[in-house]
């Protein structure tokens, strides 16, 4: 974990800020709330805040970081849209249903934050987190909040250090010469000889109630510097593929380390297959299995992840079909009854496994409990909403068309990332 730099900007504390400090010093705990603004009427990308990014709704990345930071007395999403509200609640947030007055295209973030503060008088400090910053980690929030709670600042904003040479803009067709804004062209510095400039990265802003009530004027300001790899901000659709690659490498995937996954339980119908059963004239049942999915299973097996294919009582496989699937995939095929969670738990007990060591791939309402409990869980792209909301990863691929391969690659990527982090931690321990 790289240590972030913190510096005071400017500002003068007023009477309200000194009163807030007196309350803190007297031992009374302040209520700190995380607030994510997620209006439904995004102009750049429709419903951008719940669009899937690397298998997770965009807003889910910052909600997971906020909840897991354990720094907040409450975590909120402010929205005017029903679908965003459902996703927010599924990811552990309370919902502030904003008024029409602050849901207009012309409404500012400050308007909404002030409305939230007015309706929630118990809140003393608000951490406004941008939903469009999916590489935010809990340690960023913890360290920045300590600048408020321990160092006495009244406002903290996140920044990133950039090494960009800027020039004055000139209107097209004009004859006015442009001028350099932050460099001498005759003495252009090398990157290593220039500290660069600090720019807002839009990840989060933390304010005391007093600062919000006076329109963000005055007070004692500070910045929290984040490294460039964590400074991702999505505004337009063209940012999406770049952000997806960045978040897979630098995003926060939860408290449990993914390298502990030792077992994948995967539904046959609706995950490995598209859910259809073909019946021949002679009555023989057939299903279609994609070779990409079977290759994904073998990739996991090579990394010592056991894969068991499961079939529920509602999708019973014939013994011949189960035997053929087992032979083709190299996996055990198990028939489960109506109590899927109970039978999965018994299976885990037999193998001495905990939920965090299990990855589960389901596709419908009967799988919801297991999707919620498993350390890693996924659903195909065409799964119903009830399953998508319970899963930790939503595949781009549909059932029977590469979804199992995609989830297998996701598991292996997280294992690789975790092993790399463990190696880095070992190097740091041996160095210092």
CSV table of N, CA and C in Angstrom, one decimal, residues 130-208:
chain,number,residue,atom,x,y,z
A,130,UNK,N,-17.8,9.7,-5.6
A,130,UNK,CA,-18.3,9.7,-7.0
A,130,UNK,C,-18.5,8.2,-7.5
A,131,UNK,N,-19.6,7.9,-8.0
A,131,UNK,CA,-19.9,6.5,-8.5
A,131,UNK,C,-19.0,6.2,-9.7
A,132,UNK,N,-18.4,7.2,-10.4
A,132,UNK,CA,-17.6,7.0,-11.6
A,132,UNK,C,-16.2,6.7,-11.3
A,133,UNK,N,-15.8,6.4,-10.0
A,133,UNK,CA,-14.4,6.2,-9.6
A,133,UNK,C,-14.3,4.7,-9.1
A,134,UNK,N,-14.3,3.7,-10.0
A,134,UNK,CA,-14.4,2.3,-9.6
A,134,UNK,C,-13.1,1.8,-9.0
A,135,UNK,N,-12.0,2.5,-9.0
A,135,UNK,CA,-10.7,2.0,-8.4
A,135,UNK,C,-10.5,2.5,-7.0
A,136,UNK,N,-11.5,3.0,-6.4
A,136,UNK,CA,-11.4,3.4,-5.0
A,136,UNK,C,-11.3,2.2,-4.1
A,137,UNK,N,-10.4,2.4,-3.1
A,137,UNK,CA,-10.2,1.3,-2.1
A,137,UNK,C,-10.5,1.8,-0.7
A,138,UNK,N,-10.9,0.9,0.2
A,138,UNK,CA,-11.2,1.3,1.6
A,138,UNK,C,-10.1,2.1,2.3
A,139,UNK,N,-8.8,1.7,2.0
A,139,UNK,CA,-7.7,2.5,2.7
A,139,UNK,C,-7.7,3.9,2.3
A,140,UNK,N,-8.1,4.2,1.0
A,140,UNK,CA,-8.2,5.7,0.6
A,140,UNK,C,-9.1,6.4,1.5
A,141,UNK,N,-10.3,5.8,1.7
A,141,UNK,CA,-11.3,6.5,2.6
A,141,UNK,C,-10.9,6.6,4.0
A,142,UNK,N,-10.3,5.6,4.5
A,142,UNK,CA,-9.8,5.6,5.9
A,142,UNK,C,-8.8,6.7,6.2
A,143,UNK,N,-7.8,6.7,5.3
A,143,UNK,CA,-6.7,7.7,5.5
A,143,UNK,C,-7.2,9.1,5.3
A,144,UNK,N,-8.1,9.3,4.3
A,144,UNK,CA,-8.6,10.7,4.1
A,144,UNK,C,-9.6,11.1,5.3
A,145,UNK,N,-10.4,10.2,5.8
A,145,UNK,CA,-11.3,10.6,6.9
A,145,UNK,C,-10.5,10.9,8.1
A,146,UNK,N,-9.4,10.3,8.3
A,146,UNK,CA,-8.5,10.6,9.5
A,146,UNK,C,-8.0,12.1,9.5
A,147,UNK,N,-8.0,12.7,8.3
A,147,UNK,CA,-7.6,14.1,8.2
A,147,UNK,C,-8.7,15.0,8.8
A,148,UNK,N,-9.9,14.5,8.7
A,148,UNK,CA,-11.0,15.2,9.3
A,148,UNK,C,-11.1,14.9,10.8
A,149,UNK,N,-11.1,13.6,11.2
A,149,UNK,CA,-11.4,13.2,12.6
A,149,UNK,C,-10.2,13.3,13.5
A,150,UNK,N,-9.0,13.3,13.0
A,150,UNK,CA,-7.8,13.3,13.8
A,150,UNK,C,-6.9,14.6,13.6
A,151,UNK,N,-7.0,15.2,12.4
A,151,UNK,CA,-6.1,16.3,12.2
A,151,UNK,C,-6.9,17.7,12.1
A,152,UNK,N,-8.2,17.6,12.2
A,152,UNK,CA,-8.9,18.9,12.4
A,152,UNK,C,-9.3,19.6,11.1
A,153,UNK,N,-9.1,19.0,9.9
A,153,UNK,CA,-9.5,19.7,8.7
A,153,UNK,C,-11.0,19.6,8.6
A,154,UNK,N,-11.5,20.6,7.9
A,154,UNK,CA,-13.0,20.6,7.7
A,154,UNK,C,-13.4,20.2,6.3
A,155,UNK,N,-12.5,20.1,5.4
A,155,UNK,CA,-12.8,19.6,4.0
A,155,UNK,C,-11.6,18.9,3.4
A,156,UNK,N,-11.8,17.8,2.8
A,156,UNK,CA,-10.7,17.0,2.2
A,156,UNK,C,-11.2,16.6,0.8
A,157,UNK,N,-10.3,16.8,-0.2
A,157,UNK,CA,-10.7,16.4,-1.6
A,157,UNK,C,-9.6,15.5,-2.1
A,158,UNK,N,-9.9,14.6,-3.0
A,158,UNK,CA,-8.9,13.7,-3.6
A,158,UNK,C,-8.3,14.3,-4.8
A,159,UNK,N,-7.0,14.1,-5.0
A,159,UNK,CA,-6.3,14.6,-6.1
A,159,UNK,C,-5.4,13.6,-6.7
A,160,UNK,N,-4.9,13.8,-7.9
A,160,UNK,CA,-3.9,13.0,-8.6
A,160,UNK,C,-2.8,13.9,-9.1
A,161,UNK,N,-1.6,13.4,-9.1
A,161,UNK,CA,-0.4,14.2,-9.6
A,161,UNK,C,-0.3,14.0,-11.1
A,162,UNK,N,-0.4,15.0,-11.9
A,162,UNK,CA,-0.2,14.9,-13.4
A,162,UNK,C,1.0,15.7,-13.9
A,163,UNK,N,1.6,15.1,-14.9
A,163,UNK,CA,2.7,15.8,-15.6
A,163,UNK,C,2.4,16.2,-17.0
A,164,UNK,N,1.4,17.1,-17.1
A,164,UNK,CA,0.9,17.6,-18.4
A,164,UNK,C,1.3,19.1,-18.5
A,165,UNK,N,1.9,19.4,-19.7
A,165,UNK,CA,2.2,20.8,-20.0
A,165,UNK,C,1.0,21.4,-20.6
A,166,UNK,N,0.6,22.5,-20.1
A,166,UNK,CA,-0.7,23.1,-20.6
A,166,UNK,C,-0.4,24.4,-21.4
A,167,UNK,N,-1.2,24.6,-22.4
A,167,UNK,CA,-1.1,25.8,-23.2
A,167,UNK,C,-2.5,26.6,-23.3
A,168,UNK,N,-2.4,27.8,-23.5
A,168,UNK,CA,-3.6,28.7,-23.5
A,168,UNK,C,-4.4,28.3,-24.8
A,169,UNK,N,-5.7,28.2,-24.6
A,169,UNK,CA,-6.6,27.9,-25.7
A,169,UNK,C,-6.8,29.1,-26.5
A,170,UNK,N,-6.9,28.9,-27.9
A,170,UNK,CA,-7.1,30.0,-28.8
A,170,UNK,C,-8.2,29.6,-29.7
A,171,UNK,N,-9.2,30.6,-29.9
A,171,UNK,CA,-10.3,30.3,-30.7
A,171,UNK,C,-9.9,30.0,-32.2
A,172,UNK,N,-10.6,29.0,-32.8
A,172,UNK,CA,-10.2,28.7,-34.2
A,172,UNK,C,-10.4,29.9,-35.1
A,173,UNK,N,-9.5,30.0,-36.0
A,173,UNK,CA,-9.6,31.1,-37.0
A,173,UNK,C,-8.9,32.4,-36.5
A,174,UNK,N,-8.6,32.4,-35.2
A,174,UNK,CA,-8.0,33.7,-34.7
A,174,UNK,C,-6.5,33.7,-35.0
A,175,UNK,N,-6.0,34.9,-34.9
A,175,UNK,CA,-4.6,35.2,-35.2
A,175,UNK,C,-3.7,35.3,-33.9
A,176,UNK,N,-4.4,35.2,-32.8
A,176,UNK,CA,-3.6,35.3,-31.5
A,176,UNK,C,-2.8,34.1,-31.3
A,177,UNK,N,-1.6,34.3,-30.9
A,177,UNK,CA,-0.6,33.2,-30.6
A,177,UNK,C,-0.9,32.6,-29.2
A,178,UNK,N,-0.8,31.3,-29.2
A,178,UNK,CA,-1.0,30.6,-27.9
A,178,UNK,C,0.2,30.9,-27.0
A,179,UNK,N,0.0,30.7,-25.7
A,179,UNK,CA,1.0,30.9,-24.7
A,179,UNK,C,1.1,29.8,-23.7
A,180,UNK,N,2.3,29.4,-23.3
A,180,UNK,CA,2.4,28.3,-22.3
A,180,UNK,C,1.9,28.8,-21.0
A,181,UNK,N,1.2,27.8,-20.3
A,181,UNK,CA,0.6,28.2,-19.0
A,181,UNK,C,1.4,27.7,-17.8
A,182,UNK,N,2.2,26.6,-18.0
A,182,UNK,CA,2.9,26.1,-16.8
A,182,UNK,C,4.3,25.6,-17.2
A,183,UNK,N,4.9,26.2,-18.2
A,183,UNK,CA,6.3,25.8,-18.5
A,183,UNK,C,6.9,26.9,-19.3
A,184,UNK,N,8.3,26.8,-19.3
A,184,UNK,CA,9.1,27.7,-20.2
A,184,UNK,C,9.6,26.8,-21.3
A,185,UNK,N,9.1,27.0,-22.6
A,185,UNK,CA,9.5,26.2,-23.7
A,185,UNK,C,11.0,26.1,-23.9
A,186,UNK,N,11.7,27.2,-23.5
A,186,UNK,CA,13.1,27.2,-23.7
A,186,UNK,C,13.8,26.3,-22.7
A,187,UNK,N,13.1,26.0,-21.6
A,187,UNK,CA,13.7,25.2,-20.5
A,187,UNK,C,12.7,24.1,-20.1
A,188,UNK,N,12.4,23.3,-21.1
A,188,UNK,CA,11.4,22.3,-20.8
A,188,UNK,C,12.0,21.2,-19.9
A,189,UNK,N,11.3,21.0,-18.7
A,189,UNK,CA,11.9,20.1,-17.7
A,189,UNK,C,11.7,18.7,-18.1
A,190,UNK,N,12.6,17.8,-17.7
A,190,UNK,CA,12.4,16.4,-17.8
A,190,UNK,C,11.4,16.0,-16.7
A,191,UNK,N,10.7,14.9,-17.0
A,191,UNK,CA,9.6,14.4,-16.1
A,191,UNK,C,10.2,14.2,-14.7
A,192,UNK,N,11.4,13.6,-14.6
A,192,UNK,CA,11.9,13.3,-13.3
A,192,UNK,C,12.4,14.6,-12.5
A,193,UNK,N,12.5,15.7,-13.3
A,193,UNK,CA,12.9,16.9,-12.6
A,193,UNK,C,11.8,17.9,-12.3
A,194,UNK,N,10.5,17.4,-12.5
A,194,UNK,CA,9.3,18.3,-12.3
A,194,UNK,C,8.3,17.5,-11.5
A,195,UNK,N,7.9,18.1,-10.4
A,195,UNK,CA,6.9,17.5,-9.5
A,195,UNK,C,5.5,17.3,-10.1
A,196,UNK,N,5.3,18.0,-11.2
A,196,UNK,CA,3.9,18.0,-11.8
A,196,UNK,C,3.0,18.9,-11.1
A,197,UNK,N,1.7,18.7,-11.3
A,197,UNK,CA,0.6,19.5,-10.7
A,197,UNK,C,-0.4,18.6,-10.1
A,198,UNK,N,-1.0,19.1,-9.0
A,198,UNK,CA,-2.1,18.3,-8.4
A,198,UNK,C,-3.5,18.7,-9.0
A,199,UNK,N,-4.2,17.8,-9.4
A,199,UNK,CA,-5.5,18.0,-10.0
A,199,UNK,C,-6.6,17.2,-9.4
A,200,UNK,N,-7.8,17.7,-9.2
A,200,UNK,CA,-8.9,16.9,-8.7
A,200,UNK,C,-9.1,15.6,-9.5
A,201,UNK,N,-9.2,14.5,-8.9
A,201,UNK,CA,-9.5,13.3,-9.7
A,201,UNK,C,-10.9,12.9,-9.6
A,202,UNK,N,-11.7,13.6,-8.8
A,202,UNK,CA,-13.2,13.4,-8.7
A,202,UNK,C,-13.6,12.1,-7.9
A,203,UNK,N,-12.7,11.5,-7.2
A,203,UNK,CA,-13.0,10.3,-6.5
A,203,UNK,C,-13.9,10.5,-5.3
A,204,UNK,N,-13.5,11.5,-4.4
A,204,UNK,CA,-14.4,11.8,-3.3
A,204,UNK,C,-14.0,13.2,-2.7
A,205,UNK,N,-15.0,13.7,-2.0
A,205,UNK,CA,-14.9,15.0,-1.3
A,205,UNK,C,-15.6,14.8,0.1
A,206,UNK,N,-14.9,15.2,1.1
A,206,UNK,CA,-15.4,15.1,2.5
A,206,UNK,C,-15.6,16.5,3.1
A,207,UNK,N,-16.8,16.7,3.7
A,207,UNK,CA,-17.1,18.0,4.2
A,207,UNK,C,-17.7,17.8,5.6
A,208,UNK,N,-17.4,18.7,6.5
A,208,UNK,CA,-18.2,18.8,7.7
A,208,UNK,C,-19.5,19.5,7.4
